[in-house]
Structure formats: structure tokens, C-alpha cells
Amino acid sequence: MDAEVVVAVDGPDDIVTARQAGRVLASELGFSLTDVTMIATAISEVARNITSYAGSGEIRFLVEERSGGKALVVEAADQGPGIEDVPRALEDGFSTSSGLGVGLPGARRLMDQLEVHSRPGHGTLVLMWKWLPPDAG
């Protein structure tokens, strides 16, 4: 991958756009159909969080070195209200809305790694990645 791909997330239709962009990229990188589906689902979850809690943001896709290996990295960033209690937000079933609370914990289970950086009043950055398959070019 020569350049990163960025998808603006400003509404529900952009969740589909971000999911599809991630699906295409993961396929091109040689991920299995199962991994492509997990990556796309995780992207949907973090994109839905952007539209639900921040209103708008962006999802950036790139391939880079992470802990000594190459990975497909998904960065979901917004300038929304931030997350008051990140560890609690990563617990299954916790939601500050009427949602099911599967967003961040679900995305964490679907990807190899997930980090959340957030401060109330300063937005949120979710970094998640999946290691490239051994035979990926």
C-alpha cells in the first residue's frame, strides 16, 4: 500500500463507506475471508461510535510496523466529547447510551490489538490493528 486511505465519517452512510474501504483493503492485503469480515465489522463498530457520540470524525487505514511485524492499522479519530472512563468503556455491556455496549469491546475482540486514547473534551483516537498474513506482499 503506497498511501494511507482516509474516510470522513459524518453520518450513517459513511459507516458503510468506511466498512467497504476496509473490506477492500484487507482483501487486497491477502487476509482470509474470515479476517476480512472481522476487520470490516470492527470498522463498523468504531465508525458507529463516531456518529453516535462525536457526530463526525475520520477513519484512516494504513499498513505499518507494529511491535516488529507489519499490520493493517485502522485509526478512528474524532473531536467529540471524549471518553470519561476508558477502562469502563472497554467492558462488555457498558454503554453511555441505549446501545448494547458491544462497540469497543467487540472491536477489541475482532482485531489483534486495540488502544483507546481519549480525554474528556478533547476527542478520542482508537487505534486497532490486525497482523498481515505471513504470505502478504
CSV table of C-alpha atoms in Angstrom, one decimal:
chain,number,residue,atom,x,y,z
A,1,MET,CA,0.0,0.0,0.0
A,2,ASP,CA,1.6,3.2,-1.1
A,3,ALA,CA,-0.6,5.8,0.6
A,4,GLU,CA,-3.0,5.8,3.5
A,5,VAL,CA,-6.7,5.9,2.8
A,6,VAL,CA,-8.9,8.3,4.8
A,7,VAL,CA,-12.7,8.1,5.0
A,8,ALA,CA,-14.6,11.0,6.6
A,9,VAL,CA,-17.3,9.9,8.9
A,10,ASP,CA,-20.1,12.4,9.2
A,11,GLY,CA,-23.2,10.2,9.2
A,12,PRO,CA,-24.7,6.7,9.0
A,13,ASP,CA,-23.9,6.3,5.2
A,14,ASP,CA,-20.2,6.9,6.0
A,15,ILE,CA,-20.2,3.8,8.3
A,16,VAL,CA,-20.9,1.7,5.2
A,17,THR,CA,-18.3,3.6,3.2
A,18,ALA,CA,-15.6,3.1,5.8
A,19,ARG,CA,-16.6,-0.6,6.2
A,20,GLN,CA,-16.3,-1.2,2.5
A,21,ALA,CA,-13.0,0.6,2.2
A,22,GLY,CA,-11.6,-1.6,5.0
A,23,ARG,CA,-13.0,-4.7,3.4
A,24,VAL,CA,-11.4,-3.9,0.0
A,25,LEU,CA,-8.1,-3.1,1.5
A,26,ALA,CA,-8.0,-6.2,3.8
A,27,SER,CA,-8.8,-8.3,0.7
A,28,GLU,CA,-6.1,-6.7,-1.3
A,29,LEU,CA,-3.6,-7.4,1.5
A,30,GLY,CA,-4.4,-11.1,1.4
A,31,PHE,CA,-6.4,-11.5,4.6
A,32,SER,CA,-8.7,-14.5,4.7
A,33,LEU,CA,-12.5,-14.0,4.2
A,34,THR,CA,-13.0,-14.6,7.9
A,35,ASP,CA,-10.4,-11.9,8.8
A,36,VAL,CA,-11.8,-9.5,6.2
A,37,THR,CA,-15.2,-9.9,7.8
A,38,MET,CA,-13.8,-9.3,11.3
A,39,ILE,CA,-11.9,-6.2,10.2
A,40,ALA,CA,-15.0,-4.8,8.4
A,41,THR,CA,-17.1,-5.4,11.5
A,42,ALA,CA,-14.6,-3.8,13.8
A,43,ILE,CA,-14.5,-0.8,11.5
A,44,SER,CA,-18.3,-0.6,11.6
A,45,GLU,CA,-18.3,-0.5,15.4
A,46,VAL,CA,-15.8,2.3,15.7
A,47,ALA,CA,-17.4,4.3,12.9
A,48,ARG,CA,-20.8,3.9,14.6
A,49,ASN,CA,-19.2,5.3,17.8
A,50,ILE,CA,-18.1,8.3,15.9
A,51,THR,CA,-21.5,9.1,14.5
A,52,SER,CA,-23.3,8.3,17.8
A,53,TYR,CA,-21.0,10.1,20.2
A,54,ALA,CA,-18.9,12.7,18.3
A,55,GLY,CA,-21.1,13.5,15.3
A,56,SER,CA,-18.1,13.4,12.9
A,57,GLY,CA,-14.5,12.2,12.5
A,58,GLU,CA,-12.4,10.1,10.2
A,59,ILE,CA,-11.1,6.7,9.8
A,60,ARG,CA,-7.6,6.2,8.4
A,61,PHE,CA,-6.2,3.0,7.1
A,62,LEU,CA,-2.5,2.3,6.7
A,63,VAL,CA,0.0,-0.5,6.7
A,64,GLU,CA,2.9,-0.1,9.1
A,65,GLU,CA,5.2,-1.8,11.5
A,66,ARG,CA,3.7,-2.6,14.9
A,67,SER,CA,5.7,-4.4,17.6
A,68,GLY,CA,8.1,-5.9,15.0
A,69,GLY,CA,5.5,-7.0,12.4
A,70,LYS,CA,3.5,-5.5,9.6
A,71,ALA,CA,-0.1,-4.8,10.3
A,72,LEU,CA,-3.2,-3.2,8.8
A,73,VAL,CA,-3.8,-0.3,11.1
A,74,VAL,CA,-7.2,1.4,11.5
A,75,GLU,CA,-7.2,4.8,13.2
A,76,ALA,CA,-10.6,6.2,14.2
A,77,ALA,CA,-10.4,9.8,15.3
A,78,ASP,CA,-12.9,12.4,16.4
A,79,GLN,CA,-13.0,15.7,18.2
A,80,GLY,CA,-16.1,14.8,20.2
A,81,PRO,CA,-16.7,14.9,23.9
A,82,GLY,CA,-14.1,12.2,24.7
A,83,ILE,CA,-14.5,9.2,27.0
A,84,GLU,CA,-14.5,9.8,30.7
A,85,ASP,CA,-13.6,6.3,31.8
A,86,VAL,CA,-11.7,4.4,29.0
A,87,PRO,CA,-11.3,1.1,31.0
A,88,ARG,CA,-15.0,1.1,31.7
A,89,ALA,CA,-15.8,1.8,28.1
A,90,LEU,CA,-13.9,-1.3,27.2
A,91,GLU,CA,-16.0,-3.5,29.4
A,92,ASP,CA,-18.6,-5.8,27.8
A,93,GLY,CA,-22.1,-4.4,28.3
A,94,PHE,CA,-21.2,-0.9,29.3
A,95,SER,CA,-22.9,1.9,27.3
A,96,THR,CA,-23.5,5.5,28.0
A,97,SER,CA,-26.3,5.4,25.5
A,98,SER,CA,-29.1,3.0,25.0
A,99,GLY,CA,-26.8,0.8,23.0
A,100,LEU,CA,-25.8,-2.8,23.8
A,101,GLY,CA,-22.2,-1.8,24.8
A,102,VAL,CA,-20.6,-4.1,22.2
A,103,GLY,CA,-18.8,-1.3,20.2
A,104,LEU,CA,-15.3,-1.0,21.7
A,105,PRO,CA,-15.1,-4.4,23.4
A,106,GLY,CA,-16.4,-6.1,20.3
A,107,ALA,CA,-13.9,-4.3,18.1
A,108,ARG,CA,-11.1,-5.3,20.5
A,109,ARG,CA,-12.1,-9.0,20.2
A,110,LEU,CA,-12.2,-8.8,16.4
A,111,MET,CA,-8.8,-7.3,16.0
A,112,ASP,CA,-5.3,-8.4,17.2
A,113,GLN,CA,-4.8,-5.2,19.2
A,114,LEU,CA,-6.9,-2.1,20.2
A,115,GLU,CA,-5.9,1.0,22.0
A,116,VAL,CA,-8.1,3.9,23.1
A,117,HIS,CA,-6.6,7.4,23.7
A,118,SER,CA,-9.2,9.9,25.0
A,119,ARG,CA,-9.6,12.9,27.3
A,120,PRO,CA,-13.0,14.4,28.1
A,121,GLY,CA,-13.5,17.5,26.0
A,122,HIS,CA,-10.6,16.6,23.6
A,123,GLY,CA,-12.0,13.8,21.4
A,124,THR,CA,-11.0,10.2,21.0
A,125,LEU,CA,-8.4,8.2,19.0
A,126,VAL,CA,-9.0,4.5,18.6
A,127,LEU,CA,-6.1,2.5,17.1
A,128,MET,CA,-6.7,-1.1,16.2
A,129,TRP,CA,-4.7,-3.4,14.0
A,130,LYS,CA,-4.5,-6.9,12.6
A,131,TRP,CA,-1.2,-8.5,11.7
A,132,LEU,CA,-0.8,-9.1,8.0
A,133,PRO,CA,-0.9,-12.7,6.8
A,134,PRO,CA,2.6,-14.3,6.6
A,135,ASP,CA,2.4,-14.5,2.8
A,136,ALA,CA,1.2,-10.9,2.3
A,137,GLY,CA,3.3,-8.9,-0.1
